[in-house]
Structures are given as C-alpha cells and as structure tokens.
Short mmCIF file of N, CA, C and O and ligand atoms in Angstrom, two decimals:
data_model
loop_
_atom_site.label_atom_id
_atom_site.label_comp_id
_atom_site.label_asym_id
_atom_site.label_seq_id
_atom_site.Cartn_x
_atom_site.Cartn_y
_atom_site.Cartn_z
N UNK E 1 75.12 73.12 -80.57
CA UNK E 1 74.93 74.48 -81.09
C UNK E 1 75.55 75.53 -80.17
O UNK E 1 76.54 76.12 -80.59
N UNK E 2 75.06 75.84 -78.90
CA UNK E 2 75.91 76.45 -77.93
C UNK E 2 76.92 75.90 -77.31
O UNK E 2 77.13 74.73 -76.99
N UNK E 3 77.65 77.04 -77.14
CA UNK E 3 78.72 77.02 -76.86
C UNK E 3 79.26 77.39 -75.35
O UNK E 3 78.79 77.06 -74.26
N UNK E 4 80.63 78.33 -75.74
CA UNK E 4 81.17 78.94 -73.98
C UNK E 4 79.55 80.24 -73.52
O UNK E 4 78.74 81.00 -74.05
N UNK E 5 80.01 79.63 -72.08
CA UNK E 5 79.18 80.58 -71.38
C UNK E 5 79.51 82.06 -71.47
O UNK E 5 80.23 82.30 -70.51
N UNK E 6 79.34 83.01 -72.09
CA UNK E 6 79.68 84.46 -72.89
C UNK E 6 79.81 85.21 -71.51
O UNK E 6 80.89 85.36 -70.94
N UNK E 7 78.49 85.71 -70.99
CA UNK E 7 78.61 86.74 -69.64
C UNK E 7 77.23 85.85 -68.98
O UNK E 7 76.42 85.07 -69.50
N UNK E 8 77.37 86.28 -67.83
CA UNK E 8 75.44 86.95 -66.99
C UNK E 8 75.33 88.23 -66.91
O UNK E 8 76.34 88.92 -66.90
N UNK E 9 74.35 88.67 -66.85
CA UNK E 9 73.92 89.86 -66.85
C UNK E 9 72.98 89.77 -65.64
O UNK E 9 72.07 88.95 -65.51
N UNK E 10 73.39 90.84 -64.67
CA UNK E 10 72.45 90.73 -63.83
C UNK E 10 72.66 92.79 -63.56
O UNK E 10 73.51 93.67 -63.40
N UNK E 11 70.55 92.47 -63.72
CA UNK E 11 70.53 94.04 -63.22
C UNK E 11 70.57 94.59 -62.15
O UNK E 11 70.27 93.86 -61.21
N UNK E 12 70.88 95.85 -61.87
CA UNK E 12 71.30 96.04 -60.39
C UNK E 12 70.43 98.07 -60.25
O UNK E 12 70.61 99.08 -60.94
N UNK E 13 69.71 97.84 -59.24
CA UNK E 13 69.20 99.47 -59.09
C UNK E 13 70.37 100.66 -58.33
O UNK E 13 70.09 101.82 -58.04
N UNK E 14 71.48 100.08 -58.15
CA UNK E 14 72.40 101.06 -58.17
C UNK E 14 73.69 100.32 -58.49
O UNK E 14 73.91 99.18 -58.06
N UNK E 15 74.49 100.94 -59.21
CA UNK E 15 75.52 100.09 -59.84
C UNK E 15 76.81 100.08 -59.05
O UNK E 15 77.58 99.17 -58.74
N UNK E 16 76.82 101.55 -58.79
CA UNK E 16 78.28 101.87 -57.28
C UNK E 16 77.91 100.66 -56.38
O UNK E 16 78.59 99.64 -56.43
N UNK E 17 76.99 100.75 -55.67
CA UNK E 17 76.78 99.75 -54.45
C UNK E 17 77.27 98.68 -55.49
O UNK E 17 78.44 98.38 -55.25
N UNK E 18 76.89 98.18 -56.29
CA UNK E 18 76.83 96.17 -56.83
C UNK E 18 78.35 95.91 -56.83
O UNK E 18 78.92 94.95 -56.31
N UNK E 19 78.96 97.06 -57.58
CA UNK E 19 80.33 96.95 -58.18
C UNK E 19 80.81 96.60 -56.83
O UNK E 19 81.35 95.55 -56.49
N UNK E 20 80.53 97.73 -56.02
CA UNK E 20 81.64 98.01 -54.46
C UNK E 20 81.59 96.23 -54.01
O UNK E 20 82.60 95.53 -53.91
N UNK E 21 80.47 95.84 -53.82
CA UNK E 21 79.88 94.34 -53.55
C UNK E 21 80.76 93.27 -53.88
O UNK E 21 81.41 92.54 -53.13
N UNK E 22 80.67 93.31 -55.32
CA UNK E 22 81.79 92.12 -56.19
C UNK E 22 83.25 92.50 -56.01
O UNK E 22 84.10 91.69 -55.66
N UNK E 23 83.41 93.34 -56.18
CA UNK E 23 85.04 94.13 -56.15
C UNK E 23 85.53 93.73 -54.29
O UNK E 23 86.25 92.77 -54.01
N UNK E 24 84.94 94.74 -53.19
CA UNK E 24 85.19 94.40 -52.35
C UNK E 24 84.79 93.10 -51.29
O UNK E 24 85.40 92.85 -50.25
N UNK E 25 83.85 92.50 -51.72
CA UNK E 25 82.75 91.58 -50.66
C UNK E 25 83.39 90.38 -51.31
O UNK E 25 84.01 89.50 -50.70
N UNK E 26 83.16 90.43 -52.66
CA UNK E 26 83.56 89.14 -53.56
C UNK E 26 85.17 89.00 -54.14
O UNK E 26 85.67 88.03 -54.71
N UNK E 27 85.70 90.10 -53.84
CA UNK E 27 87.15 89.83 -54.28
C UNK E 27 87.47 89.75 -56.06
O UNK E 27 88.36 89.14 -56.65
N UNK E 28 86.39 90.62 -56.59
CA UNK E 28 86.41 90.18 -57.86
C UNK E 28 87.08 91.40 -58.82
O UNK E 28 87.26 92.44 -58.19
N UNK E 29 87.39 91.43 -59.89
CA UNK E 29 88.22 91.84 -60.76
C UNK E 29 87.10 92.89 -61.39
O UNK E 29 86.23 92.35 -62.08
N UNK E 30 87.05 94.07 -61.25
CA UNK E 30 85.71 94.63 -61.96
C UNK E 30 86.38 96.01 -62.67
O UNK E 30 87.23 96.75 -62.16
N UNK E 31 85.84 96.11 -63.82
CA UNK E 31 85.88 97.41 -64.62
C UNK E 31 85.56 98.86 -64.07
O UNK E 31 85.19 99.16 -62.94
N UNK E 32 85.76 99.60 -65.05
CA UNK E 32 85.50 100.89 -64.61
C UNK E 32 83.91 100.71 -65.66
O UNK E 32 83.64 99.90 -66.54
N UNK E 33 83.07 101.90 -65.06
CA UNK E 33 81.33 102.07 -65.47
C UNK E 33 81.83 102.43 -67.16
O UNK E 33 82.86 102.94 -67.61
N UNK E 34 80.69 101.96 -67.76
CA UNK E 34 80.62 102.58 -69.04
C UNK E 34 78.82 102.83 -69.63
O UNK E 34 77.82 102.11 -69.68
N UNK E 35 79.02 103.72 -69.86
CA UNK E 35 77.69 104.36 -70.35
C UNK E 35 77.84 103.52 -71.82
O UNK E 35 78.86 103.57 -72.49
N UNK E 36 76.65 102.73 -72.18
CA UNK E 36 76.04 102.57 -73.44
C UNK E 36 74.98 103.08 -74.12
O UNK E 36 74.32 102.24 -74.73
N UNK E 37 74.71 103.98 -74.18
CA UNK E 37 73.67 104.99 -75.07
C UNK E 37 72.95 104.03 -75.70
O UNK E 37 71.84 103.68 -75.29
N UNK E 38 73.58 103.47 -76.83
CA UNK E 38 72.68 103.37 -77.81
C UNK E 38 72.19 101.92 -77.20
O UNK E 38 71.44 101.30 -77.95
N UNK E 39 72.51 101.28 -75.90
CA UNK E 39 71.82 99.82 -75.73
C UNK E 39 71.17 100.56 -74.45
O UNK E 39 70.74 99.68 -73.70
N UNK E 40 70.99 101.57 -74.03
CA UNK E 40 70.41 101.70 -72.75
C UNK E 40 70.84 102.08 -71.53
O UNK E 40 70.40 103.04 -70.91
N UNK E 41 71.92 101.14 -71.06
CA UNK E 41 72.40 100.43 -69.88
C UNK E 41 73.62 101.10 -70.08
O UNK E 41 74.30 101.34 -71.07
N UNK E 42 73.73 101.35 -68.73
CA UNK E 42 75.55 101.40 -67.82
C UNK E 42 76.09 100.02 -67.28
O UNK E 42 75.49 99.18 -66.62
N UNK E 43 77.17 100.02 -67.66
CA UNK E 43 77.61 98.45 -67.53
C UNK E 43 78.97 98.19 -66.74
O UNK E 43 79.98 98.89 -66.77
N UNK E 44 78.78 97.23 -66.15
CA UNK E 44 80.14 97.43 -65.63
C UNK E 44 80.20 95.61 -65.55
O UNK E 44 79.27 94.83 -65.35
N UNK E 45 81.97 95.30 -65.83
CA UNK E 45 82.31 94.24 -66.26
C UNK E 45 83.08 93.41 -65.09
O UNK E 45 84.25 93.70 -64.88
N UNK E 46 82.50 92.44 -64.35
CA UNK E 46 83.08 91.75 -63.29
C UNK E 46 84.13 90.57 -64.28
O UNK E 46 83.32 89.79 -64.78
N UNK E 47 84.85 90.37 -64.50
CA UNK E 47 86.29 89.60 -65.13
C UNK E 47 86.40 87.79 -64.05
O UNK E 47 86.94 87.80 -62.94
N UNK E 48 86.00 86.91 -64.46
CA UNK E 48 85.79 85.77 -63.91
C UNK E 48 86.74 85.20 -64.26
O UNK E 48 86.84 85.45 -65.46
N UNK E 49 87.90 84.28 -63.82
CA UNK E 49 88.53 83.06 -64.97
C UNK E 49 88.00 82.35 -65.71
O UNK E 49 88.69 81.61 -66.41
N UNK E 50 86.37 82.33 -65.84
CA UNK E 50 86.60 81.19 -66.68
C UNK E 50 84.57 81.99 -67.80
O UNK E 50 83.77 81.59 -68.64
N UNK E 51 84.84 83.34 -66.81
CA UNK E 51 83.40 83.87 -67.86
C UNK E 51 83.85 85.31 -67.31
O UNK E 51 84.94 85.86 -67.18
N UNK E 52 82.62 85.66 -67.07
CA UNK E 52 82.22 87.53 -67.27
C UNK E 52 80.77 87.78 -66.58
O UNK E 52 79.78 87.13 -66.92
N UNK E 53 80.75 88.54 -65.82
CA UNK E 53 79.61 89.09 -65.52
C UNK E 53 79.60 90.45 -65.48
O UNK E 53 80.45 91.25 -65.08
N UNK E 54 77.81 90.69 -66.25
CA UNK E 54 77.88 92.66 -66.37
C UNK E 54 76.75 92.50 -65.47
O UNK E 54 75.95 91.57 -65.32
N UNK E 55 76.92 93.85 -64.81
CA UNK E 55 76.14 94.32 -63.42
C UNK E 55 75.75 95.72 -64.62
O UNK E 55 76.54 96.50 -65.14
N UNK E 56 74.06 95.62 -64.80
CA UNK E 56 73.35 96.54 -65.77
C UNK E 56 72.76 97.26 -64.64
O UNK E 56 72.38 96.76 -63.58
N UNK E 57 72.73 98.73 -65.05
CA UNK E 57 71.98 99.81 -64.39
C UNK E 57 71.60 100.70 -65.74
O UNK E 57 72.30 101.14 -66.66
N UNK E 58 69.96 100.77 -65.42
CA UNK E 58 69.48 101.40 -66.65
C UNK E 58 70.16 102.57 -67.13
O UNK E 58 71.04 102.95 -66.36
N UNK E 59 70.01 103.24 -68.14
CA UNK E 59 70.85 104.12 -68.84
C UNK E 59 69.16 104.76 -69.17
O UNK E 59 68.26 103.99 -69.50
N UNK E 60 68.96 106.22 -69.00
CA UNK E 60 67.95 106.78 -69.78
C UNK E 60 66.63 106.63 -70.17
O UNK E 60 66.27 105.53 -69.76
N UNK E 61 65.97 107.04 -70.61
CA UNK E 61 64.26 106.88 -70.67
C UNK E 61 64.47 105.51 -71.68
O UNK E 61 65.37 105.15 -72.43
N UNK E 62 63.35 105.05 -71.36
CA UNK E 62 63.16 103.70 -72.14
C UNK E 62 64.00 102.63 -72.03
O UNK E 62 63.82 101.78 -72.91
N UNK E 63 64.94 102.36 -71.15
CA UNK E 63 65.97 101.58 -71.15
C UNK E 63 65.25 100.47 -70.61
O UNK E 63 64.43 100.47 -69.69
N UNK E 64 65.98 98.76 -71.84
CA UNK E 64 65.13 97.38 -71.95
C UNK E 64 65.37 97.15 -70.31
O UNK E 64 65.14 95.99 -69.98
N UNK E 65 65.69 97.82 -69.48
CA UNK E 65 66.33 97.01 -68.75
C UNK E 65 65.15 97.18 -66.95
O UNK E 65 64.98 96.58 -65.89
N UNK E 66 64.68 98.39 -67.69
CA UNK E 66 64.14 99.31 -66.49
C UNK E 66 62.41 98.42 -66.07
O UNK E 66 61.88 98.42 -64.96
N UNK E 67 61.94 97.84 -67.15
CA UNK E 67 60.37 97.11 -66.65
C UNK E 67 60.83 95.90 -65.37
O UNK E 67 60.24 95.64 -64.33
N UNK E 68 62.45 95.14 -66.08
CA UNK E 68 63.06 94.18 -65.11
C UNK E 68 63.02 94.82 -63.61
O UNK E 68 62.57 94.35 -62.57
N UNK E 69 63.57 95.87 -63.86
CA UNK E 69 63.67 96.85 -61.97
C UNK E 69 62.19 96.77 -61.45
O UNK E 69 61.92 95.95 -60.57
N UNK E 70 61.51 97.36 -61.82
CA UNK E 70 60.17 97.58 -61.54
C UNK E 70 59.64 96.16 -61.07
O UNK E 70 59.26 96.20 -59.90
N UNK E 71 59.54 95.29 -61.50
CA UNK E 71 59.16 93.65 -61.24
C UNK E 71 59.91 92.80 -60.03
O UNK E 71 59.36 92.05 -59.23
N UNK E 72 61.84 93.26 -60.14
CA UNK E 72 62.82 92.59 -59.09
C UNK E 72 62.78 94.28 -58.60
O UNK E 72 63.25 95.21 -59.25
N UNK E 73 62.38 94.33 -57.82
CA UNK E 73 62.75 96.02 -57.09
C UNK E 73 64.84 95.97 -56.69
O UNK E 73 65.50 97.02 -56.69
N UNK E 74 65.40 94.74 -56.45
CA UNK E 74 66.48 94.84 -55.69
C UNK E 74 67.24 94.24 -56.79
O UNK E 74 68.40 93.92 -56.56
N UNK E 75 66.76 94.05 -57.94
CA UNK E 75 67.61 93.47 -59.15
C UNK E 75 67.38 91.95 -59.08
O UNK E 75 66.51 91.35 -58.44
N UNK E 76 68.49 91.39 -60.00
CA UNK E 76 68.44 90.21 -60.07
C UNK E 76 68.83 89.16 -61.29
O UNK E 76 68.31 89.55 -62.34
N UNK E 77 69.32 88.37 -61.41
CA UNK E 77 69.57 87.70 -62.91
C UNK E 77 68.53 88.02 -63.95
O UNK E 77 67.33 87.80 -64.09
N UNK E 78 69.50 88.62 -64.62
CA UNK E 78 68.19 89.04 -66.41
C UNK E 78 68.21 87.93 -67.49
O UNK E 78 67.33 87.11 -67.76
N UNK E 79 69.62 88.15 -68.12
CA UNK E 79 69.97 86.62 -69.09
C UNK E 79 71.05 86.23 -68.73
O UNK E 79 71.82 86.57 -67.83
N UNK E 80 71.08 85.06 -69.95
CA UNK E 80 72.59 84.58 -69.85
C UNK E 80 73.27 84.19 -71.04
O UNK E 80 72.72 83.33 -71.73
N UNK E 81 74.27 84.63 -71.37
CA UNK E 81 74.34 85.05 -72.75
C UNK E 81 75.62 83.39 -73.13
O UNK E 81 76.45 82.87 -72.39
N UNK E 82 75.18 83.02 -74.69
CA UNK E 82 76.02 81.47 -74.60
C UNK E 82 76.24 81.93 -76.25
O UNK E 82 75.41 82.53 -76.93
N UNK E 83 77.63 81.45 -76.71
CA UNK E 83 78.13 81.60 -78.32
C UNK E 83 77.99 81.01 -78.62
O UNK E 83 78.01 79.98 -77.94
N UNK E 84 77.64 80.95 -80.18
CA UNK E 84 77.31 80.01 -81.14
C UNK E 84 78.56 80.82 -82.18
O UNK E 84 79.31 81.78 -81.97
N UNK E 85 78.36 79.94 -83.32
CA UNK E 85 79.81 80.17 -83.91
C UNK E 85 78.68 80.77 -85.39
O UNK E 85 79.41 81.47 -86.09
N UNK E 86 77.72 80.72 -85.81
CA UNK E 86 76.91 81.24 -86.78
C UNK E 86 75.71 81.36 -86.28
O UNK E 86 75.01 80.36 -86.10
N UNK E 87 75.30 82.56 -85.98
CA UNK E 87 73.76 83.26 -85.73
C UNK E 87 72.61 82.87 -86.37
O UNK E 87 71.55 82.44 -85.92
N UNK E 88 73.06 83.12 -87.75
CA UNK E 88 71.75 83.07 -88.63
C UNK E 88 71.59 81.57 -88.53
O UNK E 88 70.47 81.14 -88.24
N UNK E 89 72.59 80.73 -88.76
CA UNK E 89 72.01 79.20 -88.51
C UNK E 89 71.47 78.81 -87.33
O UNK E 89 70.70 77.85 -87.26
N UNK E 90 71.82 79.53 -86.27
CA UNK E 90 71.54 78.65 -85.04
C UNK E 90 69.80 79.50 -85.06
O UNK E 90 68.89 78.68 -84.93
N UNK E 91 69.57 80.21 -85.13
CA UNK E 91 68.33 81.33 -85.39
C UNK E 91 67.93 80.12 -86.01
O UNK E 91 67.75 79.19 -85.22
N UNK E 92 67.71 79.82 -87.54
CA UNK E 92 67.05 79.12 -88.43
C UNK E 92 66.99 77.42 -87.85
O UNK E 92 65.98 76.74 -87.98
N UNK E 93 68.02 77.02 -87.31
CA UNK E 93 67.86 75.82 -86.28
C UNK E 93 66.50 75.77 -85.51
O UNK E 93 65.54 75.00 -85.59
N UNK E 94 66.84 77.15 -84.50
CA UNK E 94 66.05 77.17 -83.37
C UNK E 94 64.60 77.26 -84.00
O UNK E 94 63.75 76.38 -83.89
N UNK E 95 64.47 78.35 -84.63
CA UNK E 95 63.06 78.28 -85.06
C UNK E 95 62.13 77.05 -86.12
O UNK E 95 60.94 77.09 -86.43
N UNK E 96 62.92 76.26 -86.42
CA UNK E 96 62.90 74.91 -87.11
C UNK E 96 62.28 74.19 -85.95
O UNK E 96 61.29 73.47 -86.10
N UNK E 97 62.91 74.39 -84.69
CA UNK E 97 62.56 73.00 -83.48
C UNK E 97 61.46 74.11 -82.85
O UNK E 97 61.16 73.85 -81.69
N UNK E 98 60.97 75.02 -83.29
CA UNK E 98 59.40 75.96 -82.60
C UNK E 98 60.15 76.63 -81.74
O UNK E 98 59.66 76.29 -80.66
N UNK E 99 60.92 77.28 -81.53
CA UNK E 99 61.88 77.96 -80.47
C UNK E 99 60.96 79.86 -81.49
O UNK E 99 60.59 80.14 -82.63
N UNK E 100 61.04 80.56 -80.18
CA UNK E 100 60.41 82.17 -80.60
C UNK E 100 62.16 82.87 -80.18
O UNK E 100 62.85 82.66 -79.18
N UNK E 101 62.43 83.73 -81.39
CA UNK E 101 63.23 84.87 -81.75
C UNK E 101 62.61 85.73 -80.67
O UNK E 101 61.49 85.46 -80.24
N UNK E 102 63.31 86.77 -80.22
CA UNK E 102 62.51 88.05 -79.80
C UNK E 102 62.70 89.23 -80.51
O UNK E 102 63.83 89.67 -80.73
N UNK E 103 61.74 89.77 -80.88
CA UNK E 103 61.92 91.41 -81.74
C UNK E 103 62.11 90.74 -83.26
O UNK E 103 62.00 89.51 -83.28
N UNK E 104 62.31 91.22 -84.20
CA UNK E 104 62.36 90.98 -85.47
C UNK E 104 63.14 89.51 -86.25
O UNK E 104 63.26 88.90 -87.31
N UNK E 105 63.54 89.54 -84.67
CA UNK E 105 64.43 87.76 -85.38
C UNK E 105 65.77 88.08 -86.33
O UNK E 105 66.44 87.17 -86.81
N UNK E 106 66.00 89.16 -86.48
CA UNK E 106 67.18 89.80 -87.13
C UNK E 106 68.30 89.89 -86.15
O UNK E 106 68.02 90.43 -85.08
N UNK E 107 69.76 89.38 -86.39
CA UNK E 107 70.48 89.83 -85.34
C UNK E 107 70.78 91.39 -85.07
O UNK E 107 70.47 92.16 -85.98
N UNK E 108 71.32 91.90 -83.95
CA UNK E 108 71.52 93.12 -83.62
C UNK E 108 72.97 93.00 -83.04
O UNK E 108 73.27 92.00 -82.38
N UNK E 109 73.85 93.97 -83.25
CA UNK E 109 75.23 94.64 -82.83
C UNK E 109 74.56 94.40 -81.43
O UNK E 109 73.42 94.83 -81.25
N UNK E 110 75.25 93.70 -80.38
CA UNK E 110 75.51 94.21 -79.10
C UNK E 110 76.17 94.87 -78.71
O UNK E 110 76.62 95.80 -79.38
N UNK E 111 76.59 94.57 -77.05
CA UNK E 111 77.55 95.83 -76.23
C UNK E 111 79.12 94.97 -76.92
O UNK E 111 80.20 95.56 -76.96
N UNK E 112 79.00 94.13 -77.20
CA UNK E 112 80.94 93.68 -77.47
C UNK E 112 80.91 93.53 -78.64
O UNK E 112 81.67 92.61 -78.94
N UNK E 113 80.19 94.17 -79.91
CA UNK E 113 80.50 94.27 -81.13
C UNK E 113 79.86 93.20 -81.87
O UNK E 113 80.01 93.11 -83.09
N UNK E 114 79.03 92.24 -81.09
CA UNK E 114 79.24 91.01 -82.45
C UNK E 114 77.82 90.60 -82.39
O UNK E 114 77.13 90.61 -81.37
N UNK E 115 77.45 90.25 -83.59
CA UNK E 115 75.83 89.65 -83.62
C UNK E 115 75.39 89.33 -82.25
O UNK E 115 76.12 88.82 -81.40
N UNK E 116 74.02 89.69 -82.07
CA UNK E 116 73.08 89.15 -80.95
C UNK E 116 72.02 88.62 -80.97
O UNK E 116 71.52 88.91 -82.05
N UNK E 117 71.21 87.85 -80.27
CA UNK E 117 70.14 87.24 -80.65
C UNK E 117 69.35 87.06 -79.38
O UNK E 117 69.91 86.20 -78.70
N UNK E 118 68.53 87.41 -78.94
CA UNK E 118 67.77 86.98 -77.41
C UNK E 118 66.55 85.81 -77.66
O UNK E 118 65.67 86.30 -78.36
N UNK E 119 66.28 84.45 -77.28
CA UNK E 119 65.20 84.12 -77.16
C UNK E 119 64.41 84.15 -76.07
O UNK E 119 64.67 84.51 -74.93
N UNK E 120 63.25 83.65 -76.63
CA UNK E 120 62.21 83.66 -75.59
C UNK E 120 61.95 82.91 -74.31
O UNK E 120 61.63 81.72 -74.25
N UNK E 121 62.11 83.71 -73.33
CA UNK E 121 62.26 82.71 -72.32
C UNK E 121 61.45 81.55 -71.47
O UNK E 121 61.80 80.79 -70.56
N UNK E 122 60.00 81.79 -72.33
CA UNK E 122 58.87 80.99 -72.20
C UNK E 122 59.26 80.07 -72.69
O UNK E 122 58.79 79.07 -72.15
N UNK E 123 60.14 79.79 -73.74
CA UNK E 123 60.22 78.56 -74.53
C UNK E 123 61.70 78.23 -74.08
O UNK E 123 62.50 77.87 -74.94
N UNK E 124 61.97 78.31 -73.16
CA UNK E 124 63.86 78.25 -72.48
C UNK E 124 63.60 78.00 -70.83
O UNK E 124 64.55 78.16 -70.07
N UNK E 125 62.48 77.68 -70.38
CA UNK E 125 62.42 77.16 -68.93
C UNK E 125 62.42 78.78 -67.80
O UNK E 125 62.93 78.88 -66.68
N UNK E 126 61.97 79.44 -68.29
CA UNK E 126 61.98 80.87 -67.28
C UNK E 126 63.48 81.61 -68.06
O UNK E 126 63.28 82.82 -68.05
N UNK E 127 64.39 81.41 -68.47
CA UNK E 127 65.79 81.90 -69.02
C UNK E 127 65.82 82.63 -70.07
O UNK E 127 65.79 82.07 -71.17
N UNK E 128 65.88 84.14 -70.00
CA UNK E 128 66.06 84.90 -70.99
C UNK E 128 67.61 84.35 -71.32
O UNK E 128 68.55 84.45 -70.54
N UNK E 129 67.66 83.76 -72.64
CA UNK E 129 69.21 83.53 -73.28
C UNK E 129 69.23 84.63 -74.39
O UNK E 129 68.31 84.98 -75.14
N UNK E 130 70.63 85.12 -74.30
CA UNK E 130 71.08 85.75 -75.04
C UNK E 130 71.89 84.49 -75.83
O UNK E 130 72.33 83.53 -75.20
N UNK E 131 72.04 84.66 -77.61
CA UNK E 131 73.01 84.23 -78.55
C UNK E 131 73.96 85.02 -78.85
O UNK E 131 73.55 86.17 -78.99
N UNK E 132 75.30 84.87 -79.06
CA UNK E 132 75.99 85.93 -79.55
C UNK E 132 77.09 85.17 -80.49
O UNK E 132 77.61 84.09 -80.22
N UNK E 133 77.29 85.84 -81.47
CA UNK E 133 78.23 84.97 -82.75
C UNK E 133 79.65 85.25 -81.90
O UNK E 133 79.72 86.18 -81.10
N UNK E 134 80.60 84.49 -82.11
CA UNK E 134 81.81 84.90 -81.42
C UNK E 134 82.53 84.02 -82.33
O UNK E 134 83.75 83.91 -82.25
CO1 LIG M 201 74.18 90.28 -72.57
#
C-alpha cells in the first residue's frame, strides 16, 4: 500500500536557526520560508536526493503544530509522510484492518496540493504518518 518516503516533518521553535543548521552545519539544499496560512505553519523545504524534509514553525493562533512545541520545547520529529497511489482505498483498507483516521477521515488538500490523510499514531507504534495521494 505505501509507498516512496514523501517528506519528514520536523517542528522547529525557530525556523532561521533550523534552516541556518541544515543549510550550513548539514550542507543541505534548503528553500526559501513560506508562510502557509491556511495549514498554519511556515515551512521551509530541506531538498534530499532521495526525499524532502520540512522544518515547521507555527504560523498564527491555533496552529496544529504549536501543542507539539509546548510538549518537545526544542522541537523534534512530528510525522512522516509515505504515498499511496489512491487515498480513499488505502483509508478504506486501513480502517478495514482497525487502523483510526484522524479528524473526519475525509481527505484534505495539503501543503503540495494533493490529498492528505494523517493516522493515528497510537495505532502506528508512537508515528504520526501522514498519507498523501501522489
Ligand atoms: Co507533511
């Protein structure tokens, strides 16, 4: 059912410092910041050969991202996001084998345009996974 490893997402309580980190410390290939409004989060895109990692810094009141800070004060791996090639099946799979949807079980538009799906990470070994149709 899953597939390529999509991104990690790891949150970070200041995003200048993380970026400066990967870019200069790690030698890594990193984006310029982008504000996402409507998901919360400021994101910024570390470019891997063979994946992607976003370094999240909350965006605004209520942002999903901000209870994670509060809990890891210094950040830390959030999910990890893996493609499936049809959402709604792999959804109707998962919840077939007792696997929990999070939030309405409906997919949602993510930050790269394409169906999303988060399960539960109680039922995934501690691992918030993100699904994403690709
Ligand atoms: Co993600």
């Amino acid at each position: 059912m899953i597939k390529r490893l999509n991104h990690l997402a790891i949150v970070v309580p200041d995003l200048a410092a993380a970026t400066a980190t990967y870019r200069d410390t790690l030698g890594a290939q990193v984006s310029e910041a982008q504000a996402l409004a409507e998901h919360g989060v400021t994101v910024v895109f570390v470019d891997l050969p063979n994946t992607r990692i976003e370094l999240l810094e909350p965006l605004g009141d209520g942002s999903p991202v901000s209870n994670f800070l509060l809990r890891n004060e210094g950040g830390g791996i959030h999910h990890m996001c893996v493609e499936v090639d049809d959402i709604k099946a792999a959804r109707d799979e998962l919840m077939d084998k007792g696997a929990r949807i999070l939030g309405d079980g409906e997919p949602k538009i993510g930050a790269h345009g394409n169906p999303v799906l988060f399960l539960h990470p109680k039922d995934f070994h501690g691992c918030l996974i993100e699904l994403e149709e690709v």
